Amino acid sequence: MPAWVRNCAAALVAGLTLILCQTTGAGAQTSDLVSHNALRVCADPANYPLSDKDGNGYENKLAELIAGELGLPVQYTWYPMATGFIRNTLKAAKCDVVMGYAQGHEMVLNTNHYLTSGFVLITPSDGDLAAVTELADPALKGKVIGVVAGTPPANHMARNGLISKARPYQLTVDTRHESPSKQMLVDLAAGKIDAAILWGPIGGPLAKDDYPQMKVTPLIHETLPPKMFYRITMGVRQGEKVWQRKLNSLIRRNQDRIDAILAEAGVPMLDAQGQKVLEVSQ
C-alpha cells in the first residue's frame, strides 16, 4: 500500500533475502510457513475502523469470514501499522495474511483485489460545501480544509490553490495513542475546519459511526496525477503462490459477502477504474 496509507515503505533487504532463498532451494518451502491450525492475521490493534483488538473493525470481520470458509479460528499478531509493520509480522512468519493492502506494492504478494476505493471529501450535510464534488470547485476557495500531510490530495489541493489555508494532520503516528483521522473529524464538527479530506475506507466508516450529519463525497473527478483511488487486496509473503491462489478463490466465491461487510461499515466502493461509486445492497 502507498506510504500515506500504511506508513511502511521503508527500504528493506527482503528482495535480496528472497533471491538467496530461491537460489538455495529454500524458496520452494515458503508455503510451509502458512499455518494449518489457524488463520494467522497481521493487524494493527488500534486502527479502527479497519482493525482493533476487540474485533470491531471491518477487516476483523473479513478475517472471520475467510477463517470460517477455511474452517479455522482467527489468530492475530498485533503490531502498529507504521514503519516496520510488514518486517515484524508477515516477513517474520508470525502471521500469514494482511487483510488490506494496496495492489502492486512490492513488500507483499497481492491477492486479487476485493475493493476499489478512494479519497473522500467530508462536509456538513447542511453546509455551503455539501454540493462540492471536485477540488476545482470555486466554493472551496478560502476554506480551511483538513488533509493528512504527504497524501495525494495535498498535491491536488496545491494545484487548485487550496493549500495555503489547509490544516495539515500528521501522517505517521502510533495508532495506539493518536488518530489524525478521528481528530480531523472532531475539528470539522467543532467548526475548526470547513471540510476534511480522508482516505475513504477510514473516513467513510468514521463518519457513519459518529457523524451522521456529515456528507461523504468520493473524489472521483480528479483526472490528473497522483491518482486518488486504489485497489485493495490481501497481502501474503512473497513466493507463497499456493496460499495466494487459495485466497483468490475465497475472494471470488465470497465477493458478495465481502461487499456486504464493507457496505455495512460505510466504506465507499468504486468500480475498478475509480470512476463510479457503486451502490451495494446490505
Short mmCIF file of C-alpha atoms in Angstrom, two decimals:
data_model
loop_
_atom_site.label_atom_id
_atom_site.label_comp_id
_atom_site.label_asym_id
_atom_site.label_seq_id
_atom_site.Cartn_x
_atom_site.Cartn_y
_atom_site.Cartn_z
CA MET A 1 0.00 0.00 0.00
CA PRO A 2 1.26 3.52 -0.63
CA ALA A 3 3.23 5.09 2.23
CA TRP A 4 0.46 7.59 3.01
CA VAL A 5 -1.92 4.77 3.89
CA ARG A 6 0.19 2.16 5.56
CA ASN A 7 3.32 4.12 6.53
CA CYS A 8 5.53 1.10 5.98
CA ALA A 9 7.51 1.86 2.83
CA ALA A 10 10.95 1.91 4.46
CA ALA A 11 13.59 0.20 2.29
CA LEU A 12 14.18 -3.43 3.29
CA VAL A 13 16.60 -6.15 2.21
CA ALA A 14 13.73 -8.57 1.63
CA GLY A 15 14.37 -8.71 -2.11
CA LEU A 16 17.94 -9.95 -1.61
CA THR A 17 16.79 -12.40 1.04
CA LEU A 18 14.15 -13.80 -1.31
CA ILE A 19 16.71 -14.25 -4.12
CA LEU A 20 19.10 -16.08 -1.78
CA CYS A 21 16.30 -18.36 -0.58
CA GLN A 22 15.28 -19.19 -4.12
CA THR A 23 18.80 -19.92 -5.30
CA THR A 24 19.47 -22.24 -2.33
CA GLY A 25 16.24 -24.15 -2.83
CA ALA A 26 14.54 -22.70 0.26
CA GLY A 27 12.04 -20.80 -1.89
CA ALA A 28 10.14 -23.99 -2.62
CA GLN A 29 9.40 -24.37 1.09
CA THR A 30 7.82 -20.94 1.71
CA SER A 31 4.26 -22.27 1.59
CA ASP A 32 5.12 -24.49 4.59
CA LEU A 33 5.26 -21.32 6.70
CA VAL A 34 1.47 -20.90 6.44
CA SER A 35 -0.29 -22.30 9.50
CA HIS A 36 -2.81 -25.10 9.02
CA ASN A 37 -4.22 -24.63 12.53
CA ALA A 38 -5.43 -21.02 12.37
CA LEU A 39 -5.87 -18.08 10.03
CA ARG A 40 -2.93 -16.07 11.31
CA VAL A 41 -3.67 -12.39 10.63
CA CYS A 42 -1.19 -9.49 10.85
CA ALA A 43 -3.10 -6.46 12.14
CA ASP A 44 -2.97 -3.16 13.99
CA PRO A 45 -4.57 -3.43 17.46
CA ALA A 46 -5.83 0.18 17.44
CA ASN A 47 -6.68 1.08 13.86
CA TYR A 48 -10.46 1.25 13.92
CA PRO A 49 -12.44 1.26 11.63
CA LEU A 50 -10.08 -1.17 9.89
CA SER A 51 -8.98 -3.35 12.80
CA ASP A 52 -8.83 -3.33 16.57
CA LYS A 53 -8.12 -5.73 19.41
CA ASP A 54 -11.81 -6.05 20.24
CA GLY A 55 -12.63 -7.31 16.74
CA ASN A 56 -14.85 -4.34 15.82
CA GLY A 57 -13.12 -3.32 12.59
CA TYR A 58 -14.35 -4.40 9.20
CA GLU A 59 -11.03 -6.10 8.49
CA ASN A 60 -11.66 -8.18 11.63
CA LYS A 61 -14.99 -9.20 10.12
CA LEU A 62 -13.32 -10.03 6.80
CA ALA A 63 -10.86 -12.21 8.69
CA GLU A 64 -13.74 -14.03 10.41
CA LEU A 65 -15.38 -14.61 7.03
CA ILE A 66 -12.23 -16.09 5.47
CA ALA A 67 -11.46 -18.16 8.57
CA GLY A 68 -14.99 -19.54 8.54
CA GLU A 69 -14.58 -20.63 4.93
CA LEU A 70 -11.31 -22.35 5.86
CA GLY A 71 -12.81 -23.95 8.96
CA LEU A 72 -10.15 -22.35 11.15
CA PRO A 73 -10.07 -19.93 14.09
CA VAL A 74 -8.58 -16.45 13.68
CA GLN A 75 -5.27 -15.81 15.43
CA TYR A 76 -3.80 -12.29 15.47
CA THR A 77 -0.29 -10.92 15.58
CA TRP A 78 -0.70 -7.29 16.66
CA TYR A 79 1.69 -4.55 15.58
CA PRO A 80 1.14 -0.81 14.95
CA MET A 81 0.55 -0.03 11.27
CA ALA A 82 3.72 2.01 10.85
CA THR A 83 7.27 1.58 9.57
CA GLY A 84 8.35 -2.00 10.30
CA PHE A 85 4.84 -3.49 10.25
CA ILE A 86 5.47 -5.97 7.44
CA ARG A 87 9.04 -6.72 8.54
CA ASN A 88 7.98 -7.58 12.08
CA THR A 89 4.84 -9.53 11.24
CA LEU A 90 4.41 -11.10 7.80
CA LYS A 91 8.09 -11.33 6.85
CA ALA A 92 8.94 -12.65 10.30
CA ALA A 93 6.47 -15.52 9.66
CA LYS A 94 4.49 -14.62 12.78
CA CYS A 95 1.31 -14.39 10.69
CA ASP A 96 0.22 -15.28 7.17
CA VAL A 97 -2.04 -12.55 5.77
CA VAL A 98 -2.63 -8.80 5.94
CA MET A 99 -6.34 -8.24 5.33
CA GLY A 100 -5.94 -4.93 3.49
CA TYR A 101 -3.01 -3.93 1.23
CA ALA A 102 -2.83 -1.87 -1.95
CA GLN A 103 -2.41 -3.73 -5.21
CA GLY A 104 1.07 -3.70 -6.70
CA HIS A 105 3.15 -2.98 -3.62
CA GLU A 106 6.37 -4.98 -3.68
CA MET A 107 6.52 -5.63 0.08
CA VAL A 108 3.86 -8.32 -0.19
CA LEU A 109 2.45 -10.74 -2.74
CA ASN A 110 -1.01 -9.37 -3.52
CA THR A 111 -4.12 -11.43 -3.93
CA ASN A 112 -6.76 -10.33 -6.41
CA HIS A 113 -8.35 -7.08 -5.28
CA TYR A 114 -11.62 -7.24 -3.36
CA LEU A 115 -12.17 -3.47 -3.05
CA THR A 116 -11.51 -0.31 -5.03
CA SER A 117 -11.87 2.88 -3.02
CA GLY A 118 -10.56 6.43 -2.98
CA PHE A 119 -10.25 9.66 -1.07
CA VAL A 120 -13.38 11.45 0.09
CA LEU A 121 -14.42 15.00 0.93
CA ILE A 122 -16.37 15.19 4.19
CA THR A 123 -18.52 18.25 4.86
CA PRO A 124 -21.56 19.17 6.96
CA SER A 125 -24.66 17.93 5.11
CA ASP A 126 -26.41 21.27 5.53
CA GLY A 127 -23.37 23.45 4.81
CA ASP A 128 -22.38 25.51 1.78
CA LEU A 129 -19.86 22.86 0.66
CA ALA A 130 -22.28 19.93 0.61
CA ALA A 131 -22.67 20.10 -3.18
CA VAL A 132 -18.91 20.09 -3.90
CA THR A 133 -17.74 17.04 -5.86
CA GLU A 134 -14.27 18.09 -7.02
CA LEU A 135 -11.35 20.11 -5.70
CA ALA A 136 -11.53 22.59 -8.57
CA ASP A 137 -14.89 23.87 -7.29
CA PRO A 138 -14.65 27.65 -6.60
CA ALA A 139 -16.70 27.12 -3.42
CA LEU A 140 -13.57 25.72 -1.77
CA LYS A 141 -11.53 28.89 -2.29
CA GLY A 142 -10.57 30.46 1.02
CA LYS A 143 -11.84 27.49 3.05
CA VAL A 144 -9.84 25.70 5.73
CA ILE A 145 -9.57 22.10 4.62
CA GLY A 146 -8.08 19.34 6.72
CA VAL A 147 -5.75 16.94 4.94
CA VAL A 148 -3.20 14.36 6.05
CA ALA A 149 0.22 15.74 5.12
CA GLY A 150 2.02 13.96 2.30
CA THR A 151 -1.05 12.24 0.86
CA PRO A 152 -2.17 12.53 -2.79
CA PRO A 153 -5.00 15.02 -2.11
CA ALA A 154 -2.43 17.57 -0.94
CA ASN A 155 -0.99 17.67 -4.47
CA HIS A 156 -4.42 18.29 -5.94
CA MET A 157 -5.13 20.97 -3.35
CA ALA A 158 -1.90 22.75 -4.23
CA ARG A 159 -2.81 22.62 -7.93
CA ASN A 160 -6.16 24.24 -7.16
CA GLY A 161 -4.78 26.95 -4.85
CA LEU A 162 -6.17 25.44 -1.66
CA ILE A 163 -3.00 24.57 0.21
CA SER A 164 -2.19 27.94 1.78
CA LYS A 165 -5.13 27.73 4.21
CA ALA A 166 -5.08 23.94 4.58
CA ARG A 167 -4.72 22.42 8.03
CA PRO A 168 -2.26 19.50 7.87
CA TYR A 169 -2.59 16.45 10.07
CA GLN A 170 0.21 14.06 10.88
CA LEU A 171 0.94 11.17 8.54
CA THR A 172 2.99 8.83 10.73
CA VAL A 173 1.63 8.12 14.19
CA ASP A 174 1.37 5.31 16.70
CA THR A 175 -2.30 4.45 16.34
CA ARG A 176 -2.39 3.17 19.93
CA HIS A 177 -2.05 6.74 21.15
CA GLU A 178 -3.46 9.08 18.50
CA SER A 179 -5.57 9.17 15.34
CA PRO A 180 -5.23 12.10 12.94
CA SER A 181 -8.34 10.94 11.06
CA LYS A 182 -10.53 10.98 14.15
CA GLN A 183 -9.07 14.33 15.23
CA MET A 184 -9.81 15.81 11.82
CA LEU A 185 -13.48 14.88 12.14
CA VAL A 186 -13.60 16.24 15.70
CA ASP A 187 -12.23 19.54 14.35
CA LEU A 188 -14.74 19.53 11.50
CA ALA A 189 -17.66 19.00 13.86
CA ALA A 190 -16.34 21.82 16.08
CA GLY A 191 -16.08 24.23 13.13
CA LYS A 192 -12.29 24.50 13.32
CA ILE A 193 -12.05 23.40 9.70
CA ASP A 194 -14.58 23.73 6.88
CA ALA A 195 -14.03 20.34 5.25
CA ALA A 196 -11.98 17.19 5.68
CA ILE A 197 -10.26 15.02 3.08
CA LEU A 198 -9.60 11.45 4.18
CA TRP A 199 -8.90 8.04 2.72
CA GLY A 200 -12.41 6.69 2.12
CA PRO A 201 -12.07 3.31 3.87
CA ILE A 202 -11.22 5.27 7.03
CA GLY A 203 -13.24 8.45 6.67
CA GLY A 204 -16.44 6.80 5.43
CA PRO A 205 -16.88 4.43 8.40
CA LEU A 206 -15.82 7.05 10.96
CA ALA A 207 -18.39 9.50 9.61
CA LYS A 208 -21.10 6.82 9.54
CA ASP A 209 -20.36 5.81 13.14
CA ASP A 210 -20.03 9.18 14.83
CA TYR A 211 -21.03 11.97 12.44
CA PRO A 212 -24.20 11.02 10.56
CA GLN A 213 -24.78 14.74 9.96
CA MET A 214 -21.73 14.78 7.69
CA LYS A 215 -21.78 14.14 3.94
CA VAL A 216 -19.13 11.84 2.47
CA THR A 217 -18.33 12.55 -1.20
CA PRO A 218 -15.85 10.32 -3.10
CA LEU A 219 -13.44 12.48 -5.11
CA ILE A 220 -13.74 10.62 -8.40
CA HIS A 221 -13.36 13.60 -10.75
CA GLU A 222 -9.65 14.35 -10.20
CA THR A 223 -8.14 13.28 -13.54
CA LEU A 224 -4.54 14.47 -13.14
CA PRO A 225 -1.91 12.57 -11.12
CA PRO A 226 -1.39 11.46 -8.47
CA LYS A 227 -4.31 9.08 -8.60
CA MET A 228 -6.92 9.26 -5.87
CA PHE A 229 -8.13 5.66 -5.86
CA TYR A 230 -6.50 2.31 -5.12
CA ARG A 231 -7.39 -1.36 -5.45
CA ILE A 232 -7.19 -3.16 -2.13
CA THR A 233 -6.07 -6.77 -1.82
CA MET A 234 -4.98 -9.17 0.88
CA GLY A 235 -1.21 -9.43 1.26
CA VAL A 236 0.80 -12.61 1.75
CA ARG A 237 4.52 -13.38 1.78
CA GLN A 238 6.41 -13.22 -1.48
CA GLY A 239 6.69 -16.68 -3.02
CA GLU A 240 3.61 -18.18 -1.38
CA LYS A 241 1.69 -18.73 -4.59
CA VAL A 242 -0.38 -21.66 -3.32
CA TRP A 243 -1.68 -19.59 -0.41
CA GLN A 244 -2.29 -16.65 -2.74
CA ARG A 245 -4.36 -18.82 -5.09
CA LYS A 246 -6.37 -20.21 -2.17
CA LEU A 247 -7.27 -16.71 -1.02
CA ASN A 248 -8.05 -15.64 -4.59
CA SER A 249 -10.58 -18.45 -4.80
CA LEU A 250 -12.13 -17.49 -1.46
CA ILE A 251 -12.39 -13.84 -2.51
CA ARG A 252 -14.02 -14.76 -5.80
CA ARG A 253 -16.58 -17.08 -4.20
CA ASN A 254 -17.40 -14.69 -1.37
CA GLN A 255 -17.26 -11.29 -3.08
CA ASP A 256 -20.94 -10.56 -2.34
CA ARG A 257 -20.43 -11.25 1.36
CA ILE A 258 -17.27 -9.13 1.38
CA ASP A 259 -19.15 -6.28 -0.31
CA ALA A 260 -21.90 -6.53 2.31
CA ILE A 261 -19.38 -6.22 5.16
CA LEU A 262 -17.76 -3.18 3.53
CA ALA A 263 -21.11 -1.53 2.79
CA GLU A 264 -22.34 -2.08 6.33
CA ALA A 265 -19.16 -0.43 7.63
CA GLY A 266 -19.65 2.60 5.39
CA VAL A 267 -16.67 2.03 3.10
CA PRO A 268 -17.09 3.92 -0.22
CA MET A 269 -16.79 1.40 -3.04
CA LEU A 270 -15.80 2.37 -6.58
CA ASP A 271 -15.59 0.49 -9.85
CA ALA A 272 -12.19 -0.92 -10.76
CA GLN A 273 -11.27 2.26 -12.69
CA GLY A 274 -12.16 4.51 -9.74
CA GLN A 275 -14.66 6.47 -11.83
CA LYS A 276 -18.03 5.37 -10.48
CA VAL A 277 -19.45 4.98 -6.98
CA LEU A 278 -21.00 1.54 -6.53
CA GLU A 279 -24.25 1.07 -4.66
CA VAL A 280 -24.19 -2.22 -2.78
CA SER A 281 -27.27 -3.62 -1.11
CA GLN A 282 -26.68 -4.59 2.51
#
